[in-house]
CSV table of C-alpha atoms and ligand atoms in Angstrom, one decimal:
chain,number,residue,atom,x,y,z
A,555,MET,CA,20.4,26.4,-2.5
A,556,ALA,CA,16.7,26.4,-3.4
A,557,THR,CA,14.3,26.6,-0.5
A,558,ILE,CA,12.0,23.7,-0.3
A,559,ARG,CA,8.4,24.8,-0.8
A,560,GLY,CA,6.5,21.6,-1.3
A,561,PHE,CA,6.3,17.8,-1.3
A,562,ILE,CA,5.1,15.4,-4.0
A,563,PHE,CA,4.2,11.9,-2.8
A,564,ASP,CA,3.9,8.7,-4.7
A,565,LEU,CA,0.9,6.7,-3.4
A,566,ASP,CA,1.3,2.9,-3.5
A,567,GLY,CA,4.0,1.9,-0.9
A,568,VAL,CA,4.6,5.4,0.3
A,569,LEU,CA,1.2,6.6,1.8
A,570,VAL,CA,-0.7,3.4,1.8
A,571,ASP,CA,0.1,-0.3,1.9
A,572,THR,CA,-1.3,-1.1,-1.5
A,573,ALA,CA,1.9,-2.4,-3.1
A,574,ARG,CA,1.1,-5.8,-1.6
A,575,TYR,CA,-2.3,-5.8,-3.4
A,576,HIS,CA,-0.8,-5.0,-6.7
A,577,PHE,CA,1.7,-7.8,-6.1
A,578,GLN,CA,-1.1,-10.3,-5.3
A,579,ALA,CA,-3.2,-9.3,-8.3
A,580,TRP,CA,-0.2,-9.5,-10.7
A,581,GLN,CA,0.9,-12.8,-9.2
A,582,ARG,CA,-2.5,-14.3,-9.8
A,583,LEU,CA,-2.6,-13.1,-13.4
A,584,ALA,CA,1.0,-14.3,-14.1
A,585,GLY,CA,0.0,-17.7,-12.5
A,586,GLU,CA,-3.0,-18.0,-14.9
A,587,ILE,CA,-0.8,-17.2,-17.9
A,588,GLY,CA,1.9,-19.7,-16.6
A,589,ILE,CA,4.6,-17.2,-15.9
A,590,LYS,CA,6.8,-17.3,-12.7
A,591,PHE,CA,6.3,-14.2,-10.6
A,592,THR,CA,7.9,-13.6,-7.3
A,593,GLU,CA,8.8,-10.6,-5.1
A,594,LYS,CA,11.9,-10.2,-7.2
A,595,GLU,CA,9.9,-9.6,-10.4
A,596,ASN,CA,7.4,-7.6,-8.5
A,597,GLU,CA,10.0,-5.1,-7.4
A,598,GLN,CA,10.6,-4.2,-11.1
A,599,LEU,CA,6.9,-3.4,-11.5
A,600,LYS,CA,6.7,-0.9,-8.7
A,601,GLY,CA,5.9,2.6,-9.9
A,602,ILE,CA,5.3,1.7,-13.5
A,603,GLY,CA,1.9,1.7,-15.3
A,604,ARG,CA,-0.5,-1.2,-16.0
A,605,ARG,CA,0.4,-1.7,-19.6
A,606,GLU,CA,4.2,-1.5,-19.0
A,607,SER,CA,3.7,-4.1,-16.3
A,608,ILE,CA,1.9,-6.7,-18.4
A,609,GLU,CA,4.4,-6.1,-21.2
A,610,LYS,CA,7.3,-6.8,-18.8
A,611,ILE,CA,5.6,-10.0,-17.4
A,612,LEU,CA,5.0,-11.3,-20.9
A,613,GLY,CA,8.7,-10.5,-21.7
A,614,TRP,CA,9.9,-12.5,-18.7
A,615,GLY,CA,7.8,-15.5,-19.8
A,616,GLN,CA,8.8,-15.0,-23.4
A,617,LYS,CA,5.2,-14.9,-24.4
A,618,GLN,CA,3.5,-12.9,-27.1
A,619,ALA,CA,-0.2,-11.9,-27.1
A,620,SER,CA,-2.6,-10.0,-29.2
A,621,GLU,CA,-3.6,-6.4,-28.2
A,622,GLU,CA,-7.1,-7.7,-27.4
A,623,GLN,CA,-5.6,-10.3,-25.0
A,624,ILE,CA,-3.4,-7.8,-23.4
A,625,GLU,CA,-6.3,-5.4,-22.8
A,626,ALA,CA,-8.3,-8.3,-21.3
A,627,TRP,CA,-5.5,-9.3,-18.9
A,628,MET,CA,-5.0,-5.7,-17.8
A,629,HIS,CA,-8.7,-5.4,-17.1
A,630,GLN,CA,-8.8,-8.7,-15.2
A,631,LYS,CA,-5.8,-7.7,-13.0
A,632,ASN,CA,-7.5,-4.5,-12.2
A,633,LEU,CA,-10.8,-6.3,-11.3
A,634,TRP,CA,-8.8,-8.4,-8.8
A,635,TYR,CA,-7.0,-5.4,-7.5
A,636,LEU,CA,-10.3,-3.5,-7.0
A,637,GLU,CA,-11.6,-6.5,-5.1
A,638,LEU,CA,-8.6,-6.4,-2.8
A,639,ILE,CA,-8.9,-2.6,-2.1
A,640,GLU,CA,-12.7,-2.7,-1.7
A,641,THR,CA,-12.5,-3.0,2.1
A,642,MET,CA,-9.6,-0.6,2.6
A,643,ASP,CA,-10.0,2.1,5.3
A,644,GLU,CA,-8.0,4.6,7.3
A,645,ASP,CA,-6.1,1.8,9.0
A,646,GLU,CA,-4.2,1.1,5.9
A,647,VAL,CA,-2.5,4.5,5.8
A,648,LEU,CA,1.1,3.7,6.5
A,649,PRO,CA,2.6,4.6,10.0
A,650,GLY,CA,3.4,8.3,10.5
A,651,VAL,CA,1.9,9.4,7.2
A,652,ARG,CA,-1.1,11.3,8.5
A,653,SER,CA,0.8,13.3,11.0
A,654,PHE,CA,3.6,14.0,8.5
A,655,LEU,CA,1.0,15.4,6.0
A,656,GLU,CA,-0.6,17.5,8.8
A,657,ARG,CA,2.7,18.9,9.8
A,658,ALA,CA,3.7,19.7,6.2
A,659,ALA,CA,0.4,21.5,5.6
A,660,GLN,CA,0.7,23.5,8.9
A,661,SER,CA,4.2,24.6,7.9
A,662,GLY,CA,2.8,26.1,4.7
A,663,LEU,CA,4.3,23.5,2.4
A,664,LYS,CA,2.3,22.6,-0.8
A,665,ILE,CA,1.4,19.0,-1.2
A,666,ALA,CA,0.8,17.0,-4.5
A,667,LEU,CA,0.3,13.4,-5.4
A,668,GLY,CA,2.3,11.9,-8.2
A,669,SER,CA,1.1,8.4,-8.8
A,670,ALA,CA,1.0,6.1,-11.9
A,671,SER,CA,-2.2,4.6,-10.6
A,672,ARG,CA,-5.5,5.3,-12.2
A,673,ASN,CA,-7.1,4.1,-8.9
A,674,ALA,CA,-5.3,6.8,-6.9
A,675,PRO,CA,-8.3,9.2,-6.3
A,676,LYS,CA,-10.5,6.3,-5.2
A,677,ILE,CA,-7.8,5.1,-2.7
A,678,LEU,CA,-7.2,8.6,-1.3
A,679,ASP,CA,-10.9,8.9,-0.7
A,680,LYS,CA,-11.2,5.5,1.0
A,681,VAL,CA,-8.4,6.2,3.4
A,682,LYS,CA,-9.6,9.8,3.9
A,683,LEU,CA,-6.4,11.5,2.7
A,684,THR,CA,-7.8,13.6,-0.1
A,685,PRO,CA,-8.2,16.8,1.8
A,686,TYR,CA,-4.4,17.1,2.4
A,687,PHE,CA,-3.6,17.5,-1.3
A,688,ASP,CA,-3.4,20.7,-3.3
A,689,ALA,CA,-3.0,18.8,-6.5
A,690,ILE,CA,-3.5,15.2,-7.5
A,691,ILE,CA,-1.8,13.8,-10.6
A,692,ASP,CA,-2.5,10.2,-11.4
A,693,GLY,CA,-2.2,7.6,-14.2
A,694,ASN,CA,-5.3,9.2,-15.9
A,695,ALA,CA,-3.3,12.4,-16.5
A,696,THR,CA,-0.1,11.0,-17.8
A,697,THR,CA,1.0,9.6,-21.2
A,698,ARG,CA,4.5,8.4,-20.1
A,699,SER,CA,5.3,6.1,-17.2
A,700,LYS,CA,8.0,6.6,-14.6
A,701,PRO,CA,11.0,6.7,-15.0
A,702,ASP,CA,9.8,9.5,-17.2
A,703,PRO,CA,9.4,12.6,-15.0
A,704,GLN,CA,6.1,13.6,-16.6
A,705,VAL,CA,3.9,12.8,-13.5
A,706,PHE,CA,6.1,14.9,-11.2
A,707,LEU,CA,6.5,17.7,-13.7
A,708,LEU,CA,2.7,18.0,-14.0
A,709,GLY,CA,2.6,18.1,-10.2
A,710,ALA,CA,5.1,20.9,-10.1
A,711,GLU,CA,3.1,22.8,-12.7
A,712,ALA,CA,-0.1,22.3,-10.7
A,713,LEU,CA,1.6,23.6,-7.6
A,714,LYS,CA,3.3,26.4,-9.5
A,715,ILE,CA,6.6,25.5,-7.8
A,716,ALA,CA,9.9,24.7,-9.6
A,717,PRO,CA,11.1,21.1,-9.3
A,718,GLU,CA,14.3,22.1,-7.4
A,719,LYS,CA,12.1,23.4,-4.6
A,720,LEU,CA,10.0,20.2,-4.4
A,721,VAL,CA,10.8,16.9,-2.6
A,722,VAL,CA,9.5,13.7,-4.2
A,723,PHE,CA,8.8,10.7,-1.9
A,724,GLU,CA,9.1,7.4,-3.7
A,725,ASP,CA,9.3,3.6,-2.9
A,726,ALA,CA,10.2,2.5,-6.4
A,727,GLN,CA,13.5,2.7,-8.3
A,728,ALA,CA,11.6,3.9,-11.4
A,729,GLY,CA,10.2,6.8,-9.3
A,730,ILE,CA,13.6,7.8,-7.9
A,731,GLU,CA,14.8,7.9,-11.5
A,732,ALA,CA,11.8,10.0,-12.6
A,733,ALA,CA,12.4,12.5,-9.7
A,734,LEU,CA,16.1,12.8,-10.6
A,735,ALA,CA,15.3,13.2,-14.3
A,736,GLY,CA,13.0,16.0,-13.5
A,737,SER,CA,15.6,17.8,-11.2
A,738,PHE,CA,13.5,17.2,-8.0
A,739,ARG,CA,15.0,16.5,-4.6
A,740,CYS,CA,14.1,12.9,-3.6
A,741,ILE,CA,13.6,10.7,-0.6
A,742,GLY,CA,13.4,6.9,-1.0
A,743,ILE,CA,11.0,5.0,1.2
A,744,GLY,CA,12.1,1.4,1.8
A,745,GLU,CA,15.4,-0.3,1.4
A,746,ALA,CA,18.4,1.5,-0.1
A,747,LYS,CA,19.3,-1.4,-2.4
A,748,ASN,CA,16.0,-0.8,-4.3
A,749,LEU,CA,16.3,3.0,-4.3
A,750,LYS,CA,19.6,3.9,-6.0
A,751,GLY,CA,20.2,7.6,-6.3
A,752,ALA,CA,17.8,8.7,-3.6
A,753,GLU,CA,19.3,11.5,-1.5
A,754,ILE,CA,18.0,10.0,1.8
A,755,VAL,CA,16.4,6.6,2.3
A,756,LEU,CA,14.0,6.1,5.2
A,757,PRO,CA,12.0,3.0,6.2
A,758,GLY,CA,8.9,5.1,6.4
A,759,LEU,CA,7.5,8.4,7.4
A,760,GLN,CA,7.3,7.5,11.1
A,761,ASN,CA,10.0,8.9,13.3
A,762,THR,CA,10.6,11.9,11.1
A,763,THR,CA,9.1,15.3,10.4
A,764,PRO,CA,9.0,17.7,7.4
A,765,SER,CA,11.5,20.0,9.0
A,766,LYS,CA,13.9,17.2,9.9
A,767,ILE,CA,13.9,16.1,6.2
A,768,ILE,CA,14.3,19.6,4.9
A,769,ASN,CA,17.2,20.3,7.3
A,770,GLN,CA,18.9,17.1,6.2
A,771,LEU,CA,18.5,17.9,2.5
A,772,ASN,CA,19.9,21.4,3.1
A,773,PHE,CA,22.8,19.9,5.0
A,774,ASN,CA,23.5,17.4,2.2
A,775,ASN,CA,23.5,20.1,-0.4
B,981,LIG,C1,1.8,2.4,-9.3
B,981,LIG,C2,2.1,1.0,-8.6
B,981,LIG,O1,1.7,3.3,-8.2
B,981,LIG,O2,0.6,2.3,-10.0
B,981,LIG,C3,2.2,-0.1,-9.7
B,981,LIG,O3,3.4,1.1,-8.0
B,981,LIG,C4,0.9,0.0,-10.5
B,981,LIG,O4,2.4,-1.3,-9.1
B,981,LIG,C5,0.7,1.4,-11.1
B,981,LIG,O5,0.9,-1.0,-11.6
B,981,LIG,C6,-0.6,1.5,-11.9
B,981,LIG,O6,-1.7,1.3,-11.0
B,981,LIG,P1,-3.2,1.0,-11.4
B,981,LIG,O7,-3.9,1.1,-10.1
B,981,LIG,O8,-3.6,2.1,-12.4
B,981,LIG,O9,-3.3,-0.3,-12.1
B,982,LIG,MG1,5.0,3.3,-5.2
């Protein structure tokens, strides 16, 4: 049984409450294009990149568009998203997250970010979480979207720790699949029905600690 040496966190929906802003911005865009977009469709966009998202939305609406048009829509969605996150501050860090990160750092665990978002560094700065991270891997560093494990493998490489000794925290099915594909341990944050394959599912990082999670993973093993 490999000893856990570090954690890799997804950002949107795990550390901060930005998943709802992505939803609002995509819903506005889909509305303009004339494509139905509800929570149900949104769930399938969690964790995946900007381009993959617009391609899925167009697929649902059975619409085709030129490369230029797709680029313009991606840009527009991001502008709306940036407007929504403009006023974000420390209050939008999800419950329990800051103390969980503090405890993890105090116990000597290494901490990385593994997010598809190209806005990740900006958001971490806004909510003042940047100092907790030993490595930050975001959508600017990757060429393949979750469920490909690339983002987490780059995190493991940056921390110099083997995947089997790292725990991934994810709120998206695509992220759980990415973690499993890379041989990481994985914790789902949210509802079990959206996180198939996660070793443990928790509603959030409140009411738990790094050592509780590590004990439970060791027990399950
Ligand atoms: C992921 C989100 O973290 O990042 C997705 O779950 C989002 O909803 C993706 O599309 C890309 O984010 P951004 O900020 O680069 O558009
Ligand atoms: Mg997420």
